[in-house]
mmCIF file of C-alpha atoms in Angstrom:
data_model
loop_
_atom_site.group_PDB
_atom_site.id
_atom_site.type_symbol
_atom_site.label_atom_id
_atom_site.label_comp_id
_atom_site.label_asym_id
_atom_site.label_seq_id
_atom_site.Cartn_x
_atom_site.Cartn_y
_atom_site.Cartn_z
ATOM 1 C CA MET J 25 0.001 -0.091 -0.233
ATOM 2 C CA SER J 26 1.538 3.426 -1.150
ATOM 3 C CA THR J 27 1.650 5.956 1.577
ATOM 4 C CA CYS J 28 2.670 9.514 1.476
ATOM 5 C CA ALA J 29 5.537 8.878 4.088
ATOM 6 C CA ARG J 30 7.187 5.921 1.838
ATOM 7 C CA ALA J 31 7.108 8.420 -1.332
ATOM 8 C CA ALA J 32 8.785 11.062 0.940
ATOM 9 C CA LEU J 33 11.284 8.736 2.035
ATOM 10 C CA ASP J 34 11.892 7.127 -1.248
ATOM 11 C CA LEU J 35 12.323 10.448 -2.753
ATOM 12 C CA ARG J 36 14.820 11.646 0.381
ATOM 13 C CA GLU J 37 12.799 14.752 0.758
ATOM 14 C CA PRO J 38 14.889 16.776 3.474
ATOM 15 C CA LEU J 39 13.343 17.251 6.774
ATOM 16 C CA ALA J 40 15.014 20.643 7.837
ATOM 17 C CA GLY J 41 12.741 23.500 7.868
ATOM 18 C CA THR J 42 9.423 21.591 8.042
ATOM 19 C CA ALA J 43 8.375 21.803 11.626
ATOM 20 C CA ALA J 44 5.031 23.488 12.528
ATOM 21 C CA THR J 45 5.593 26.960 13.780
ATOM 22 C CA ALA J 46 4.700 27.986 17.385
ATOM 23 C CA ARG J 47 6.401 29.905 20.326
ATOM 24 C CA THR J 48 3.829 28.402 22.531
ATOM 25 C CA TRP J 49 2.063 25.239 22.533
ATOM 26 C CA LEU J 50 -1.081 24.566 24.513
ATOM 27 C CA LEU J 51 -2.110 20.936 24.951
ATOM 28 C CA ILE J 52 -5.251 19.537 26.317
ATOM 29 C CA GLU J 53 -5.606 15.953 27.363
ATOM 30 C CA GLN J 54 -8.779 14.363 25.454
ATOM 31 C CA PRO J 55 -8.842 10.749 25.588
ATOM 32 C CA GLY J 56 -11.127 8.907 22.821
ATOM 33 C CA PRO J 57 -11.423 9.144 19.116
ATOM 34 C CA TRP J 58 -10.331 12.339 17.108
ATOM 35 C CA GLY J 59 -11.495 13.660 13.591
ATOM 36 C CA ALA J 60 -9.580 15.294 10.984
ATOM 37 C CA ARG J 61 -10.172 18.635 12.765
ATOM 38 C CA ALA J 62 -9.671 17.297 16.308
ATOM 39 C CA LEU J 63 -10.563 20.460 18.222
ATOM 40 C CA THR J 64 -13.890 20.352 16.910
ATOM 41 C CA ALA J 65 -14.162 16.823 16.238
ATOM 42 C CA SER J 66 -13.668 14.872 19.554
ATOM 43 C CA ARG J 67 -15.102 14.633 22.811
ATOM 44 C CA LEU J 68 -13.628 17.926 23.703
ATOM 45 C CA ASP J 69 -16.833 20.505 23.669
ATOM 46 C CA ALA J 70 -16.809 21.583 19.711
ATOM 47 C CA ALA J 71 -17.661 25.245 20.927
ATOM 48 C CA LEU J 72 -14.848 25.318 22.979
ATOM 49 C CA GLY J 73 -12.339 24.148 20.497
ATOM 50 C CA ALA J 74 -13.730 26.291 18.044
ATOM 51 C CA ALA J 75 -13.134 29.228 20.254
ATOM 52 C CA LEU J 76 -9.632 28.441 21.304
ATOM 53 C CA GLU J 77 -8.829 28.036 17.788
ATOM 54 C CA ALA J 78 -10.143 31.477 16.556
ATOM 55 C CA ALA J 79 -8.294 32.872 19.788
ATOM 56 C CA ALA J 80 -5.131 31.366 19.311
ATOM 57 C CA GLU J 81 -4.763 32.666 15.525
ATOM 58 C CA GLY J 82 -2.104 35.178 15.225
ATOM 59 C CA THR J 83 -0.944 34.791 18.765
ATOM 60 C CA GLY J 84 2.216 32.308 18.411
ATOM 61 C CA VAL J 85 0.095 29.718 20.240
ATOM 62 C CA ARG J 86 -0.733 26.389 18.642
ATOM 63 C CA VAL J 87 -3.322 24.242 20.140
ATOM 64 C CA ALA J 88 -3.652 20.471 19.904
ATOM 65 C CA LEU J 89 -5.170 17.606 21.844
ATOM 66 C CA ILE J 90 -3.067 14.833 23.500
ATOM 67 C CA ARG J 91 -3.936 11.406 25.112
ATOM 68 C CA ARG J 92 -1.996 8.488 26.507
ATOM 69 C CA PRO J 93 -1.063 5.639 24.463
ATOM 70 C CA GLY J 94 -3.158 2.647 24.887
ATOM 71 C CA GLY J 95 -6.436 4.581 25.568
ATOM 72 C CA ARG J 96 -5.631 5.354 29.256
ATOM 73 C CA PRO J 97 -8.116 7.844 30.730
ATOM 74 C CA ALA J 98 -7.476 11.023 32.398
ATOM 75 C CA GLY J 99 -6.296 10.759 35.894
ATOM 76 C CA PRO J 100 -8.016 12.024 39.065
ATOM 77 C CA GLY J 101 -8.303 15.687 39.202
ATOM 78 C CA GLY J 102 -9.439 15.922 35.446
ATOM 79 C CA PRO J 103 -7.669 16.163 32.167
ATOM 80 C CA ARG J 104 -4.032 17.226 32.046
ATOM 81 C CA VAL J 105 -3.539 20.383 30.329
ATOM 82 C CA VAL J 106 0.140 21.375 29.269
ATOM 83 C CA ALA J 107 1.100 24.848 28.266
ATOM 84 C CA ALA J 108 4.934 25.257 26.863
ATOM 85 C CA HIS J 109 6.804 28.298 25.772
ATOM 86 C CA THR J 110 9.786 27.673 23.379
ATOM 87 C CA LEU J 111 12.020 30.477 22.646
ATOM 88 C CA PRO J 112 15.499 30.211 23.611
ATOM 89 C CA GLY J 113 16.314 31.566 27.222
ATOM 90 C CA ARG J 114 12.870 32.006 28.099
ATOM 91 C CA THR J 115 11.836 28.369 27.613
ATOM 92 C CA TRP J 116 9.195 26.898 30.127
ATOM 93 C CA THR J 117 6.745 24.123 30.629
ATOM 94 C CA HIS J 118 3.705 24.196 32.971
ATOM 95 C CA THR J 119 1.011 21.872 33.769
ATOM 96 C CA ALA J 120 -2.483 21.819 35.373
ATOM 97 C CA ARG J 121 -5.583 19.616 35.831
ATOM 98 C CA LEU J 122 -8.716 20.880 34.986
ATOM 99 C CA PRO J 123 -11.974 19.355 36.238
ATOM 100 C CA ARG J 124 -13.707 21.987 34.076
ATOM 101 C CA LEU J 125 -12.232 22.412 30.722
ATOM 102 C CA GLU J 126 -14.284 25.455 30.108
ATOM 103 C CA ALA J 127 -11.894 27.322 32.274
ATOM 104 C CA LEU J 128 -9.685 27.340 29.259
ATOM 105 C CA ARG J 129 -11.755 30.259 28.055
ATOM 106 C CA SER J 130 -10.110 32.836 30.519
ATOM 107 C CA LEU J 131 -6.672 32.141 29.178
ATOM 108 C CA ASP J 132 -5.046 35.230 27.907
ATOM 109 C CA LEU J 133 -3.468 33.582 24.596
ATOM 110 C CA PRO J 134 -1.443 36.666 23.278
ATOM 111 C CA ALA J 135 0.045 36.569 26.674
ATOM 112 C CA LEU J 136 0.931 32.929 26.504
ATOM 113 C CA GLY J 137 2.387 33.387 22.812
ATOM 114 C CA ALA J 138 4.592 36.162 24.322
ATOM 115 C CA GLY J 139 5.901 33.835 26.891
ATOM 116 C CA ASP J 140 3.844 34.995 30.353
ATOM 117 C CA PRO J 141 2.275 32.114 32.020
ATOM 118 C CA ALA J 142 0.213 33.958 34.407
ATOM 119 C CA SER J 143 -3.346 33.382 32.951
ATOM 120 C CA PHE J 144 -2.358 29.686 32.834
ATOM 121 C CA ASP J 145 -1.452 29.594 36.300
ATOM 122 C CA ALA J 146 -4.374 31.250 37.564
ATOM 123 C CA LEU J 147 -6.318 28.182 36.533
ATOM 124 C CA GLY J 148 -3.697 25.959 38.876
ATOM 125 C CA GLY J 149 -0.853 25.639 36.832
ATOM 126 C CA ALA J 150 2.487 24.996 38.037
ATOM 127 C CA PRO J 151 6.060 24.587 36.484
ATOM 128 C CA TYR J 152 6.545 21.047 35.446
ATOM 129 C CA ASP J 153 9.992 19.704 36.326
ATOM 130 C CA GLY J 154 9.832 16.217 35.172
ATOM 131 C CA PRO J 155 11.821 14.588 32.042
ATOM 132 C CA PRO J 156 11.412 15.844 28.564
ATOM 133 C CA LEU J 157 8.046 14.975 27.192
ATOM 134 C CA ALA J 158 7.455 13.121 23.749
ATOM 135 C CA LEU J 159 4.416 14.083 21.841
ATOM 136 C CA VAL J 160 3.898 11.777 18.618
ATOM 137 C CA CYS J 161 1.377 12.517 16.120
ATOM 138 C CA THR J 162 -1.364 9.522 15.838
ATOM 139 C CA ASN J 163 -4.279 10.957 14.395
ATOM 140 C CA GLY J 164 -5.124 8.494 11.610
ATOM 141 C CA LYS J 165 -8.290 10.686 10.779
ATOM 142 C CA ARG J 166 -5.712 13.523 9.539
ATOM 143 C CA ASP J 167 -3.322 11.041 7.591
ATOM 144 C CA ARG J 168 -3.508 7.278 7.689
ATOM 145 C CA CYS J 169 0.403 7.179 8.138
ATOM 146 C CA CYS J 170 0.131 9.105 11.407
ATOM 147 C CA ALA J 171 -1.921 6.017 12.710
ATOM 148 C CA LEU J 172 0.104 3.209 11.031
ATOM 149 C CA LEU J 173 3.495 4.693 12.015
ATOM 150 C CA GLY J 174 2.903 6.896 15.036
ATOM 151 C CA ARG J 175 0.675 4.545 17.115
ATOM 152 C CA PRO J 176 3.366 1.851 17.244
ATOM 153 C CA LEU J 177 6.078 4.199 17.923
ATOM 154 C CA ALA J 178 4.200 6.024 20.828
ATOM 155 C CA GLU J 179 3.094 2.310 22.275
ATOM 156 C CA GLU J 180 6.507 1.237 22.016
ATOM 157 C CA LEU J 181 7.956 4.581 23.821
ATOM 158 C CA ALA J 182 5.485 4.153 26.690
ATOM 159 C CA LEU J 183 6.534 0.951 27.734
ATOM 160 C CA THR J 184 9.551 2.294 29.457
ATOM 161 C CA ALA J 185 8.478 5.809 29.609
ATOM 162 C CA PRO J 186 4.606 5.893 30.361
ATOM 163 C CA GLU J 187 4.568 9.385 31.949
ATOM 164 C CA GLU J 188 7.060 11.205 29.235
ATOM 165 C CA VAL J 189 4.982 9.850 26.120
ATOM 166 C CA TRP J 190 2.048 11.326 24.748
ATOM 167 C CA GLU J 191 -0.119 10.957 21.502
ATOM 168 C CA THR J 192 -1.308 14.289 19.672
ATOM 169 C CA THR J 193 -3.456 15.507 16.939
ATOM 170 C CA HIS J 194 -1.524 17.163 14.400
ATOM 171 C CA LEU J 195 2.243 18.102 13.863
ATOM 172 C CA GLY J 196 1.913 18.776 10.245
ATOM 173 C CA GLY J 197 4.233 16.999 7.684
ATOM 174 C CA HIS J 198 2.151 13.771 7.550
ATOM 175 C CA ARG J 199 4.757 12.506 4.717
ATOM 176 C CA PHE J 200 7.411 12.662 7.336
ATOM 177 C CA SER J 201 5.597 10.218 9.925
ATOM 178 C CA PRO J 202 6.162 9.195 12.353
ATOM 179 C CA THR J 203 6.405 12.894 13.661
ATOM 180 C CA LEU J 204 7.593 13.873 17.151
ATOM 181 C CA LEU J 205 7.745 17.126 18.997
ATOM 182 C CA VAL J 206 10.107 17.225 22.187
ATOM 183 C CA LEU J 207 9.303 19.605 24.932
ATOM 184 C CA PRO J 208 10.824 21.754 26.748
ATOM 185 C CA HIS J 209 12.538 23.255 23.663
ATOM 186 C CA GLY J 210 9.947 22.507 21.046
ATOM 187 C CA TYR J 211 12.426 20.529 18.578
ATOM 188 C CA ALA J 212 10.406 18.478 16.196
ATOM 189 C CA TYR J 213 11.590 15.240 14.501
ATOM 190 C CA GLY J 214 10.569 13.150 11.471
ATOM 191 C CA ARG J 215 10.881 9.461 10.479
ATOM 192 C CA ALA J 216 11.442 8.591 14.062
ATOM 193 C CA VAL J 217 12.338 5.220 15.452
ATOM 194 C CA THR J 218 12.083 4.056 18.809
ATOM 195 C CA THR J 219 15.970 3.825 19.489
ATOM 196 C CA GLU J 220 16.430 7.375 18.084
ATOM 197 C CA VAL J 221 13.680 8.732 20.062
ATOM 198 C CA LYS J 222 15.129 7.418 23.363
ATOM 199 C CA GLU J 223 18.435 9.113 22.297
ATOM 200 C CA ILE J 224 16.844 12.359 21.561
ATOM 201 C CA LEU J 225 14.956 12.172 24.878
ATOM 202 C CA ARG J 226 18.131 11.271 26.522
ATOM 203 C CA ALA J 227 20.254 13.903 25.050
ATOM 204 C CA THR J 228 17.479 16.694 25.687
ATOM 205 C CA ALA J 229 17.535 15.769 29.430
ATOM 206 C CA ALA J 230 21.311 16.402 29.354
ATOM 207 C CA GLY J 231 20.925 19.702 27.544
ATOM 208 C CA GLU J 232 22.157 18.425 23.830
ATOM 209 C CA VAL J 233 20.240 18.544 20.736
ATOM 210 C CA VAL J 234 20.150 15.831 18.466
ATOM 211 C CA VAL J 235 20.422 17.366 14.607
ATOM 212 C CA ASP J 236 19.879 13.938 12.935
ATOM 213 C CA GLY J 237 16.297 13.644 11.848
ATOM 214 C CA CYS J 238 15.548 17.049 13.138
ATOM 215 C CA ARG J 239 12.668 19.097 11.134
ATOM 216 C CA GLY J 240 13.398 22.314 13.187
ATOM 217 C CA ARG J 241 12.567 23.968 16.500
ATOM 218 C CA SER J 242 9.050 25.412 16.460
ATOM 219 C CA CYS J 243 9.626 28.876 17.552
ATOM 220 C CA TRP J 244 11.321 29.845 14.423
ATOM 221 C CA ASP J 245 9.867 30.342 10.862
ATOM 222 C CA ARG J 246 10.931 27.932 8.346
ATOM 223 C CA PRO J 247 14.040 29.794 6.908
ATOM 224 C CA GLY J 248 15.077 30.373 10.667
ATOM 225 C CA GLN J 249 14.604 26.305 11.389
ATOM 226 C CA ALA J 250 16.478 25.325 8.497
ATOM 227 C CA ALA J 251 19.397 28.013 9.167
ATOM 228 C CA GLU J 252 19.578 26.945 12.573
ATOM 229 C CA LEU J 253 19.916 23.529 12.106
ATOM 230 C CA ALA J 254 22.748 24.187 9.427
ATOM 231 C CA LEU J 255 24.719 26.110 12.238
ATOM 232 C CA ARG J 256 24.207 23.345 14.888
ATOM 233 C CA GLU J 257 25.638 21.037 12.254
ATOM 234 C CA ARG J 258 28.745 23.274 12.238
ATOM 235 C CA LEU J 259 28.771 23.624 16.162
ATOM 236 C CA PRO J 260 28.330 20.312 17.710
ATOM 237 C CA GLY J 261 27.638 20.542 21.265
ATOM 238 C CA ALA J 262 25.997 23.704 21.136
ATOM 239 C CA ARG J 263 23.372 23.649 23.871
ATOM 240 C CA PRO J 264 19.648 24.293 23.081
ATOM 241 C CA ASP J 265 19.571 28.021 24.268
ATOM 242 C CA ASP J 266 22.936 28.834 23.020
ATOM 243 C CA LEU J 267 21.719 29.849 19.558
ATOM 244 C CA ALA J 268 18.906 32.332 18.674
ATOM 245 C CA VAL J 269 17.482 33.596 15.345
ATOM 246 C CA THR J 270 17.884 37.454 15.551
ATOM 247 C CA GLY J 271 16.409 38.330 12.426
ATOM 248 C CA VAL J 272 15.344 37.085 9.024
ATOM 249 C CA GLU J 273 15.309 39.280 5.929
ATOM 250 C CA GLY J 274 13.897 38.711 2.522
ATOM 251 C CA ALA J 275 10.801 37.141 1.040
ATOM 252 C CA ALA J 276 9.154 34.512 -1.333
ATOM 253 C CA THR J 277 12.184 32.527 -2.429
ATOM 254 C CA GLY J 278 15.146 33.623 -0.457
ATOM 255 C CA TRP J 279 16.238 34.731 2.969
ATOM 256 C CA GLU J 280 19.083 36.167 4.866
ATOM 257 C CA VAL J 281 18.677 34.673 8.588
ATOM 258 C CA ALA J 282 20.783 36.253 11.408
ATOM 259 C CA LEU J 283 21.658 33.981 14.303
ATOM 260 C CA ALA J 284 23.676 34.845 17.457
ATOM 261 C CA HIS J 285 25.400 32.750 20.013
ATOM 262 C CA ARG J 286 25.110 33.761 23.600
ATOM 263 C CA ASP J 287 28.817 34.035 23.547
ATOM 264 C CA GLY J 288 28.540 36.950 21.356
ATOM 265 C CA ARG J 289 29.592 35.054 17.940
ATOM 266 C CA ARG J 290 27.277 35.928 14.985
ATOM 267 C CA TRP J 291 26.470 34.480 11.631
ATOM 268 C CA ARG J 292 24.370 35.001 8.690
ATOM 269 C CA VAL J 293 22.924 32.096 6.720
ATOM 270 C CA THR J 294 21.565 32.236 3.176
ATOM 271 C CA VAL J 295 18.310 30.206 2.739
ATOM 272 C CA ALA J 296 16.595 29.626 -0.710
ATOM 273 C CA GLU J 297 13.198 27.837 -1.300
ATOM 274 C CA GLY J 298 13.448 25.133 -3.528
ATOM 275 C CA THR J 299 10.989 22.684 -4.876
ATOM 276 C CA SER J 300 11.117 18.711 -4.279
ATOM 277 C CA LEU J 301 10.852 16.821 -7.592
ATOM 278 C CA PRO J 302 9.393 14.736 -8.697
ATOM 279 C CA PRO J 303 5.762 15.403 -7.751
ATOM 280 C CA ARG J 304 4.458 13.241 -4.775
ATOM 281 C CA PRO J 305 1.713 13.283 -2.619
ATOM 282 C CA GLU J 306 1.798 15.670 0.598
ATOM 283 C CA SER J 307 -0.823 13.622 2.448
ATOM 284 C CA CYS J 308 -2.308 10.097 1.800
ATOM 285 C CA GLY J 309 -4.849 10.224 -0.855
ATOM 286 C CA GLY J 310 -3.449 13.913 -2.019
ATOM 287 C CA THR J 311 -3.128 14.987 -5.378
ATOM 288 C CA PRO J 312 0.708 14.933 -6.247
ATOM 289 C CA GLY J 313 2.546 17.876 -5.443
ATOM 290 C CA THR J 314 5.940 19.683 -5.403
ATOM 291 C CA PRO J 315 6.374 20.522 -1.704
ATOM 292 C CA ARG J 316 8.343 23.859 -0.747
ATOM 293 C CA ARG J 317 11.811 22.869 0.713
ATOM 294 C CA MET J 318 14.308 24.835 2.774
ATOM 295 C CA ASP J 319 17.804 24.823 0.994
ATOM 296 C CA VAL J 320 20.908 26.348 2.789
ATOM 297 C CA VAL J 321 23.314 28.091 0.490
ATOM 298 C CA ALA J 322 25.530 29.550 2.808
ATOM 299 C CA VAL J 323 26.845 30.087 6.447
ATOM 300 C CA ARG J 324 28.983 33.074 7.136
ATOM 301 C CA GLU J 325 30.396 34.228 10.519
ATOM 302 C CA GLU J 326 30.410 37.766 10.944
#
């Protein structure tokens, strides 16, 4: 059976610069089935889901549903909600249990997107100080690759890390399944396998970044993601918050991305938009297309 993930793998479509963009993630535990647009097609109240989706528009917040592998119900105290801000130097992850998810209507999403957790903490949120969290996209209603490839990965990881692993509804890039988001820093990965994910989680806990298989850090736009990963390949050992994108100039098909190391060094990275050929489906059952790709042309230290 042909799938979009098999086509992208066979054609060696690059991963860098393909992560979903979000400065802050708002993740709501919702066990049970999910539809293609899960915020309004699940056991979450559809009106609440639509309100959160609309309120998040343009704020830098991305809202998604999560559940435990194997269909585990929410624990005592109500569903778990996770808010995570991913900008370097300002990274935080807070969690709460909410007996009534309607309380989420009071969230100040622009402030959350800017990195202020006050409105979340007013609902009972508190800093999360546990090991890194792994979120695996498993929503087969969105794309069958997420179910066929993502669910087995999530279930296998949960055998040894049951509190660290969640299934989630949508991380973008079905053709890179299994896809994975790792918090607190917000690096996304594609074509993940169990042994590699375990190494990613170990490295994240140790303050390291695994570049192999990485799609990018979600707080950056696509050119910034590609530029940061290209620089990390040249700076092995750079810690998650050592590098920051400080500016992106350009539009349409070419950009100059400025990056800074917290030790004062600076670089400019030239990124060009390419086209992945030959045509391939970007989603199972979709019409073959030519996805955009981010190609790093040059890396120059200033």
